[in-house]
């Protein structure tokens, strides 16, 4: 099979196999960790606004639940596949393990384009999808959260559908819900904030004591948009921002708040006056210090990796770099903050939301952000120390630490019955 034809599941397994070999994990345990625990495919029929019937395909996957209930987002995107959801569920297992959260990994998705659906249709899809997977989810079983194409409103619909089925309010069934329904302060920008904490720690270990750096951000959604704003506020210069519609470039710096206002009005980056408009792929060849891929998986490939000039790549997105591209970044001595670390802030504050909900005791935004910083810095320095001690890169270090903890928990629990 030609290298770039591998899908994200095959690439995730390839990386896992290399990690398990490096850890000398026994063949039986290797087989166990490669498999998702539970995989569900459902049909999601709805009546559209036009009165026709449409059927959407939905998935929910639990990868490993030996360290706690399954946790993972729900994605609405036209390119969702079962393999992608399996890969993302597995990544969630490693992510929760790496940052020390008592959760296993899950992911869900619906093959649908939310930009082409009305709010009414999205609500029907969400409610029927929730009903179809209702036996899999619950505050002690599996707690969904937002991902690409979903948001706090979608979580509110899942919460309501699940609660109506149970006969009482169950806010703990989802995280990333609106504050008025028990959501946590700071959840909205937690993934981006966590990513920024990792970037700041990276600069520290590189001996750089300045934010006078040029940043390019791919994707201007929840992760990319908030990261660009936080970095801009800290004094970093955002020189490029791309989304599905194109790429904005200004060597002198862009104002992400202004771009956000433009996007809210125009729904596209086109027409923004304060920047040059480039093709969206051009983001990878621009001269910058930090590149933050925050769109989708498989964006940095063998085809564009060599053109990347950044010193740091902070993976806001899940699996944005293919293994072949990774080898090129390594050869070019680019410091990669891997996805399982760089974007773990979201699930960390989701964990805070779950804890606060269970205790019915809610924290301030400042408390949330301070606790988030503690967890992210601890995970960063543990990974960095491991990478130095074992002479492996950050991705391999993160993967080895995460997988070894899950293997240990799995071994200790044994196999039922
Ligand atoms: P989102 O839907 O809010 O935003 C995605 C952005 O990517 C949009 O701006 C879209 O236009 C852009 N995009 C899509 N295809 C593109 C392309 N080919 N080139 C350039 N831009 C493109 O999604 P999000 O929640 O910000 O998630 C982004 C990534 O971060 C995903 O990989 C997701 O799994 C990961 N992630 C998200 C969270 C979270 O809390 N939202 C947590 C961890 C990881």
Tab-separated table of C-alpha atoms in Angstrom, residues 16-376:
chain	number	residue	atom	x	y	z
A	16	UNK	CA	1.052	2.047	19.113
A	17	UNK	CA	2.951	-1.029	17.901
A	18	UNK	CA	6.232	0.890	17.930
A	19	UNK	CA	5.489	2.129	21.461
A	20	UNK	CA	4.538	-1.311	22.769
A	21	UNK	CA	7.677	-2.835	21.261
A	22	UNK	CA	9.802	-0.110	22.861
A	23	UNK	CA	8.138	-0.894	26.211
A	24	UNK	CA	8.604	-4.673	25.682
A	25	UNK	CA	4.899	-5.249	26.315
A	26	UNK	CA	4.004	-8.949	26.026
A	27	UNK	CA	2.180	-10.102	22.852
A	28	UNK	CA	-1.115	-10.903	24.669
A	29	UNK	CA	-1.312	-7.437	26.219
A	30	UNK	CA	-0.381	-5.939	22.844
A	31	UNK	CA	-3.389	-7.658	21.264
A	32	UNK	CA	-5.627	-6.392	24.094
A	33	UNK	CA	-4.503	-2.745	23.794
A	34	UNK	CA	-4.891	-2.689	20.005
A	35	UNK	CA	-8.623	-3.451	20.122
A	36	UNK	CA	-11.495	-1.111	20.991
A	37	UNK	CA	-13.627	-2.557	23.788
A	38	UNK	CA	-16.930	-1.653	22.192
A	39	UNK	CA	-17.885	-0.368	18.726
A	40	UNK	CA	-21.407	0.711	17.843
A	41	UNK	CA	-22.786	1.807	14.480
A	42	UNK	CA	-26.269	3.278	14.364
A	43	UNK	CA	-28.691	4.736	11.839
A	44	UNK	CA	-30.016	8.180	12.670
A	45	UNK	CA	-33.232	8.924	10.764
A	46	UNK	CA	-34.772	12.396	10.888
A	47	UNK	CA	-37.565	14.277	9.205
A	48	UNK	CA	-35.952	17.322	7.547
A	49	UNK	CA	-37.375	20.847	7.500
A	50	UNK	CA	-38.538	20.123	3.946
A	51	UNK	CA	-40.573	17.167	5.229
A	52	UNK	CA	-38.368	14.468	3.647
A	53	UNK	CA	-36.749	11.586	5.545
A	54	UNK	CA	-32.938	11.499	5.724
A	55	UNK	CA	-30.778	8.820	7.338
A	56	UNK	CA	-27.411	9.660	8.875
A	57	UNK	CA	-24.810	7.184	10.075
A	58	UNK	CA	-23.517	7.483	13.655
A	59	UNK	CA	-20.799	5.772	15.700
A	60	UNK	CA	-19.703	5.500	19.324
A	61	UNK	CA	-16.522	3.648	20.278
A	62	UNK	CA	-15.048	2.784	23.694
A	63	UNK	CA	-11.376	1.953	23.448
A	64	UNK	CA	-10.195	1.052	26.968
A	65	UNK	CA	-12.065	1.616	30.227
A	66	UNK	CA	-9.686	0.011	32.734
A	67	UNK	CA	-8.638	3.338	34.302
A	68	UNK	CA	-12.176	4.743	34.574
A	69	UNK	CA	-15.291	5.616	32.579
A	70	UNK	CA	-14.858	6.289	28.878
A	71	UNK	CA	-14.468	9.935	27.872
A	72	UNK	CA	-14.440	11.485	24.447
A	73	UNK	CA	-15.970	13.978	22.068
A	74	UNK	CA	-18.696	13.712	19.464
A	75	UNK	CA	-17.827	14.862	15.955
A	76	UNK	CA	-20.280	15.965	13.248
A	77	UNK	CA	-18.453	16.019	9.922
A	78	UNK	CA	-19.179	14.662	6.420
A	79	UNK	CA	-15.891	12.680	6.361
A	80	UNK	CA	-16.439	10.798	9.648
A	81	UNK	CA	-15.626	7.071	9.341
A	82	UNK	CA	-15.611	4.227	11.837
A	83	UNK	CA	-11.823	3.903	11.475
A	84	UNK	CA	-11.383	7.582	12.313
A	85	UNK	CA	-13.598	7.265	15.406
A	86	UNK	CA	-11.695	4.135	16.524
A	87	UNK	CA	-8.386	5.989	16.198
A	88	UNK	CA	-9.659	9.046	18.067
A	89	UNK	CA	-11.111	6.853	20.869
A	90	UNK	CA	-7.722	5.185	21.291
A	91	UNK	CA	-5.982	8.579	21.372
A	92	UNK	CA	-8.369	9.592	24.180
A	93	UNK	CA	-7.250	6.581	26.232
A	94	UNK	CA	-3.614	7.661	25.926
A	95	UNK	CA	-4.427	11.346	26.512
A	96	UNK	CA	-6.338	10.727	29.749
A	97	UNK	CA	-3.575	8.436	30.935
A	98	UNK	CA	-0.801	10.911	30.070
A	99	UNK	CA	-2.332	13.780	32.043
A	100	UNK	CA	-3.403	11.463	34.875
A	101	UNK	CA	-7.190	11.673	34.554
A	102	UNK	CA	-9.225	8.686	35.832
A	103	UNK	CA	-10.884	8.051	32.475
A	104	UNK	CA	-10.615	5.672	29.561
A	105	UNK	CA	-11.008	6.645	25.908
A	106	UNK	CA	-14.110	7.044	23.760
A	107	UNK	CA	-15.203	8.929	20.662
A	108	UNK	CA	-18.382	9.332	18.687
A	109	UNK	CA	-19.403	10.824	15.402
A	110	UNK	CA	-22.189	11.388	12.930
A	111	UNK	CA	-21.579	11.555	9.192
A	112	UNK	CA	-23.219	14.938	8.633
A	113	UNK	CA	-22.275	18.446	7.614
A	114	UNK	CA	-23.601	20.761	10.344
A	115	UNK	CA	-23.043	23.813	8.124
A	116	UNK	CA	-25.729	22.471	5.759
A	117	UNK	CA	-28.310	21.645	8.439
A	118	UNK	CA	-30.761	23.878	10.302
A	119	UNK	CA	-30.705	24.098	14.108
A	120	UNK	CA	-33.929	22.100	14.112
A	121	UNK	CA	-32.380	19.299	12.006
A	122	UNK	CA	-29.233	19.263	14.161
A	123	UNK	CA	-31.370	18.921	17.267
A	124	UNK	CA	-33.255	15.954	15.754
A	125	UNK	CA	-29.999	14.268	14.705
A	126	UNK	CA	-28.525	14.787	18.171
A	127	UNK	CA	-31.556	13.501	20.045
A	128	UNK	CA	-31.967	10.395	17.863
A	129	UNK	CA	-28.209	9.660	17.936
A	130	UNK	CA	-28.285	9.955	21.755
A	131	UNK	CA	-31.262	7.611	21.944
A	132	UNK	CA	-29.484	5.043	19.760
A	133	UNK	CA	-26.346	5.009	21.959
A	134	UNK	CA	-28.141	5.575	25.286
A	135	UNK	CA	-27.066	2.245	26.805
A	136	UNK	CA	-23.419	3.043	26.186
A	137	UNK	CA	-23.304	6.476	27.850
A	138	UNK	CA	-23.823	7.757	31.403
A	139	UNK	CA	-21.870	9.648	34.088
A	140	UNK	CA	-20.215	6.441	35.310
A	141	UNK	CA	-19.901	4.766	31.892
A	142	UNK	CA	-19.062	7.182	29.109
A	143	UNK	CA	-19.241	10.970	29.119
A	144	UNK	CA	-19.426	12.667	25.670
A	145	UNK	CA	-18.087	16.198	25.031
A	146	UNK	CA	-17.868	18.594	22.060
A	147	UNK	CA	-15.491	18.017	19.139
A	148	UNK	CA	-15.391	19.208	15.534
A	149	UNK	CA	-18.852	20.359	14.434
A	150	UNK	CA	-20.490	20.108	17.882
A	151	UNK	CA	-20.765	22.604	20.746
A	152	UNK	CA	-22.346	23.370	24.115
A	153	UNK	CA	-25.848	23.454	22.570
A	154	UNK	CA	-25.398	19.935	21.176
A	155	UNK	CA	-24.297	18.792	24.657
A	156	UNK	CA	-27.451	20.386	26.136
A	157	UNK	CA	-29.607	18.326	23.726
A	158	UNK	CA	-27.738	15.117	24.654
A	159	UNK	CA	-28.174	15.949	28.352
A	160	UNK	CA	-31.901	16.569	27.913
A	161	UNK	CA	-32.548	13.417	25.867
A	162	UNK	CA	-30.636	11.232	28.341
A	163	UNK	CA	-32.342	12.891	31.338
A	164	UNK	CA	-35.838	12.451	29.869
A	165	UNK	CA	-35.099	8.755	29.348
A	166	UNK	CA	-33.924	8.347	32.975
A	167	UNK	CA	-36.759	10.399	34.436
A	168	UNK	CA	-34.529	12.901	36.243
A	169	UNK	CA	-31.834	15.460	35.405
A	170	UNK	CA	-28.438	13.843	34.780
A	171	UNK	CA	-26.067	16.755	34.063
A	172	UNK	CA	-23.012	14.493	34.548
A	173	UNK	CA	-23.750	12.609	31.308
A	174	UNK	CA	-21.894	15.229	29.222
A	175	UNK	CA	-19.179	17.833	29.657
A	176	UNK	CA	-18.715	20.993	27.651
A	177	UNK	CA	-22.331	21.885	28.438
A	178	UNK	CA	-23.544	25.463	28.977
A	179	UNK	CA	-22.661	27.007	32.363
A	180	UNK	CA	-26.382	27.386	33.165
A	181	UNK	CA	-26.728	23.574	32.971
A	182	UNK	CA	-23.723	22.824	35.185
A	183	UNK	CA	-20.899	23.484	32.750
A	184	UNK	CA	-17.490	24.555	34.021
A	185	UNK	CA	-15.976	27.977	33.824
A	186	UNK	CA	-13.067	27.916	31.406
A	187	UNK	CA	-14.186	24.861	29.378
A	188	UNK	CA	-14.743	26.831	26.161
A	189	UNK	CA	-11.078	27.776	25.724
A	190	UNK	CA	-9.511	25.000	27.855
A	191	UNK	CA	-7.991	23.041	24.953
A	192	UNK	CA	-6.351	26.179	23.594
A	193	UNK	CA	-5.205	27.351	27.021
A	194	UNK	CA	-3.650	23.936	27.686
A	195	UNK	CA	-1.888	24.142	24.327
A	196	UNK	CA	-0.557	27.600	25.206
A	197	UNK	CA	0.753	26.300	28.573
A	198	UNK	CA	2.644	23.619	26.618
A	199	UNK	CA	4.083	26.233	24.239
A	200	UNK	CA	5.217	28.380	27.182
A	201	UNK	CA	6.850	25.342	28.839
A	202	UNK	CA	8.578	24.496	25.546
A	203	UNK	CA	9.994	28.005	25.294
A	204	UNK	CA	11.235	27.640	28.869
A	205	UNK	CA	13.103	24.381	28.179
A	206	UNK	CA	14.513	25.969	25.009
A	207	UNK	CA	15.808	28.841	27.118
A	208	UNK	CA	13.659	31.414	25.295
A	209	UNK	CA	12.389	34.172	27.571
A	210	UNK	CA	10.282	36.151	25.109
A	211	UNK	CA	6.938	36.060	23.354
A	212	UNK	CA	8.350	37.969	20.392
A	213	UNK	CA	7.592	35.091	18.057
A	214	UNK	CA	5.633	34.609	14.836
A	215	UNK	CA	2.781	32.102	14.976
A	216	UNK	CA	0.762	30.443	12.192
A	217	UNK	CA	-2.547	28.800	13.141
A	218	UNK	CA	-4.312	26.251	10.940
A	219	UNK	CA	-8.043	26.122	11.758
A	220	UNK	CA	-10.013	28.931	13.361
A	221	UNK	CA	-12.614	26.976	15.314
A	222	UNK	CA	-12.788	26.298	19.037
A	223	UNK	CA	-9.133	25.262	19.380
A	224	UNK	CA	-7.399	27.418	16.754
A	225	UNK	CA	-9.524	30.523	17.297
A	226	UNK	CA	-9.105	30.594	21.067
A	227	UNK	CA	-5.411	29.703	20.888
A	228	UNK	CA	-4.796	32.571	18.459
A	229	UNK	CA	-6.600	34.978	20.815
A	230	UNK	CA	-4.749	33.816	23.959
A	231	UNK	CA	-1.358	33.933	22.204
A	232	UNK	CA	-2.163	37.379	20.749
A	233	UNK	CA	-3.033	38.633	24.261
A	234	UNK	CA	0.302	37.265	25.545
A	235	UNK	CA	2.213	39.287	22.955
A	236	UNK	CA	2.892	36.619	20.310
A	237	UNK	CA	2.505	37.829	16.724
A	238	UNK	CA	-0.128	35.839	14.793
A	239	UNK	CA	1.093	36.148	11.216
A	240	UNK	CA	-1.259	33.620	9.570
A	241	UNK	CA	-4.637	32.058	10.202
A	242	UNK	CA	-6.304	29.538	7.918
A	243	UNK	CA	-9.617	27.765	7.871
A	244	UNK	CA	-11.502	25.660	5.369
A	245	UNK	CA	-12.130	28.782	3.228
A	246	UNK	CA	-8.506	29.980	2.865
A	247	UNK	CA	-5.505	31.492	4.625
A	248	UNK	CA	-4.970	35.051	5.890
A	249	UNK	CA	-1.388	36.320	6.032
A	250	UNK	CA	0.103	39.521	7.379
A	251	UNK	CA	3.791	39.648	8.233
A	252	UNK	CA	3.089	42.567	10.568
A	253	UNK	CA	0.542	40.574	12.589
A	254	UNK	CA	-3.181	39.781	12.546
A	255	UNK	CA	-5.833	40.572	15.139
A	256	UNK	CA	-7.725	37.303	15.819
A	257	UNK	CA	-10.556	39.159	17.585
A	258	UNK	CA	-11.140	41.271	14.475
A	259	UNK	CA	-10.991	38.159	12.261
A	260	UNK	CA	-13.521	36.460	14.524
A	261	UNK	CA	-15.893	39.422	14.117
A	262	UNK	CA	-15.396	39.271	10.314
A	263	UNK	CA	-16.076	35.509	10.258
A	264	UNK	CA	-19.226	35.849	12.367
A	265	UNK	CA	-20.580	38.334	9.824
A	266	UNK	CA	-19.293	36.924	6.523
A	267	UNK	CA	-18.969	33.157	7.343
A	268	UNK	CA	-15.714	33.100	5.320
A	269	UNK	CA	-12.222	34.579	5.603
A	270	UNK	CA	-12.607	35.999	2.078
A	271	UNK	CA	-12.981	39.745	1.969
A	272	UNK	CA	-10.927	40.396	5.111
A	273	UNK	CA	-9.108	43.629	4.335
A	274	UNK	CA	-6.164	43.581	6.786
A	275	UNK	CA	-4.380	40.604	5.214
A	276	UNK	CA	-3.209	38.941	2.056
A	277	UNK	CA	-5.413	35.982	1.098
A	278	UNK	CA	-3.479	32.791	0.317
A	279	UNK	CA	-4.490	29.219	-0.419
A	280	UNK	CA	-5.213	27.313	2.777
A	281	UNK	CA	-2.305	24.883	2.166
A	282	UNK	CA	0.156	27.821	2.129
A	283	UNK	CA	0.007	27.959	5.937
A	284	UNK	CA	2.582	25.147	6.042
A	285	UNK	CA	5.296	26.908	4.058
A	286	UNK	CA	5.227	30.316	5.749
A	287	UNK	CA	8.220	31.511	7.730
A	288	UNK	CA	7.218	31.423	11.397
A	289	UNK	CA	8.490	30.292	14.809
A	290	UNK	CA	5.453	28.310	15.955
A	291	UNK	CA	2.970	26.346	13.838
A	292	UNK	CA	-0.288	25.341	15.494
A	293	UNK	CA	-2.296	22.830	13.438
A	294	UNK	CA	-5.829	23.011	14.906
A	295	UNK	CA	-8.073	21.717	12.116
A	296	UNK	CA	-8.275	17.988	11.400
A	297	UNK	CA	-6.100	14.878	11.238
A	298	UNK	CA	-3.552	14.105	8.477
A	299	UNK	CA	-2.811	17.737	7.595
A	300	UNK	CA	0.988	17.598	7.898
A	301	UNK	CA	1.999	14.925	5.420
A	302	UNK	CA	5.041	13.695	3.541
A	303	UNK	CA	4.037	16.201	0.837
A	304	UNK	CA	4.294	19.375	2.940
A	305	UNK	CA	6.376	18.503	6.047
A	306	UNK	CA	9.681	19.508	4.456
A	307	UNK	CA	8.358	23.002	3.744
A	308	UNK	CA	7.603	23.715	7.420
A	309	UNK	CA	9.991	26.333	8.767
A	310	UNK	CA	8.671	26.608	12.333
A	311	UNK	CA	10.876	25.658	15.301
A	312	UNK	CA	7.886	24.398	17.289
A	313	UNK	CA	4.808	22.500	16.094
A	314	UNK	CA	2.078	22.417	18.767
A	315	UNK	CA	-0.557	19.859	17.790
A	316	UNK	CA	-3.853	21.466	18.809
A	317	UNK	CA	-5.695	19.034	16.519
A	318	UNK	CA	-5.815	15.276	17.004
A	319	UNK	CA	-3.419	13.298	14.796
A	320	UNK	CA	-2.582	16.219	12.458
A	321	UNK	CA	0.794	14.700	11.493
A	322	UNK	CA	1.269	11.428	9.608
A	323	UNK	CA	4.118	9.124	10.776
A	324	UNK	CA	6.053	9.799	7.533
A	325	UNK	CA	5.739	13.554	8.041
A	326	UNK	CA	6.753	13.111	11.658
A	327	UNK	CA	10.053	11.570	10.574
A	328	UNK	CA	10.722	14.640	8.394
A	329	UNK	CA	9.963	17.053	11.252
A	330	UNK	CA	12.303	15.049	13.477
A	331	UNK	CA	15.070	15.150	10.896
A	332	UNK	CA	14.629	18.927	10.627
A	333	UNK	CA	14.931	19.196	14.434
A	334	UNK	CA	11.492	20.699	14.882
A	335	UNK	CA	10.215	20.407	18.465
A	336	UNK	CA	6.806	18.720	18.221
A	337	UNK	CA	4.402	18.953	21.164
A	338	UNK	CA	2.295	15.865	20.400
A	339	UNK	CA	-1.517	15.967	20.289
A	340	UNK	CA	-2.054	13.756	23.356
A	341	UNK	CA	-0.222	16.412	25.374
A	342	UNK	CA	-0.816	19.662	23.480
A	343	UNK	CA	-4.612	19.364	23.296
A	344	UNK	CA	-5.230	17.599	26.627
A	345	UNK	CA	-6.492	20.825	28.242
A	346	UNK	CA	-10.011	20.218	26.947
A	347	UNK	CA	-10.455	16.816	28.536
A	348	UNK	CA	-8.748	18.089	31.689
A	349	UNK	CA	-11.349	20.808	32.207
A	350	UNK	CA	-14.027	18.294	31.187
A	351	UNK	CA	-12.744	16.225	34.102
A	352	UNK	CA	-13.006	19.329	36.322
A	353	UNK	CA	-16.581	19.798	35.088
A	354	UNK	CA	-17.402	16.166	35.948
A	355	UNK	CA	-15.831	16.525	39.413
A	356	UNK	CA	-17.621	19.833	40.108
A	357	UNK	CA	-20.935	18.328	38.960
A	358	UNK	CA	-20.469	15.247	41.160
A	359	UNK	CA	-19.706	17.476	44.174
A	360	UNK	CA	-22.290	20.166	43.263
A	361	UNK	CA	-19.537	22.635	44.129
A	362	UNK	CA	-18.372	24.984	41.391
A	363	UNK	CA	-15.034	26.735	40.962
A	364	UNK	CA	-14.171	30.183	39.620
A	365	UNK	CA	-12.531	30.615	36.213
A	366	UNK	CA	-9.289	31.546	37.974
A	367	UNK	CA	-9.354	28.321	40.033
A	368	UNK	CA	-10.051	26.270	36.889
A	369	UNK	CA	-7.228	27.888	34.916
A	370	UNK	CA	-4.714	27.506	37.772
A	371	UNK	CA	-5.569	23.822	38.229
A	372	UNK	CA	-5.374	23.359	34.451
A	373	UNK	CA	-1.930	24.961	34.363
A	374	UNK	CA	-0.705	22.677	37.176
A	375	UNK	CA	-1.857	19.535	35.352
A	376	UNK	CA	-0.538	20.637	31.950
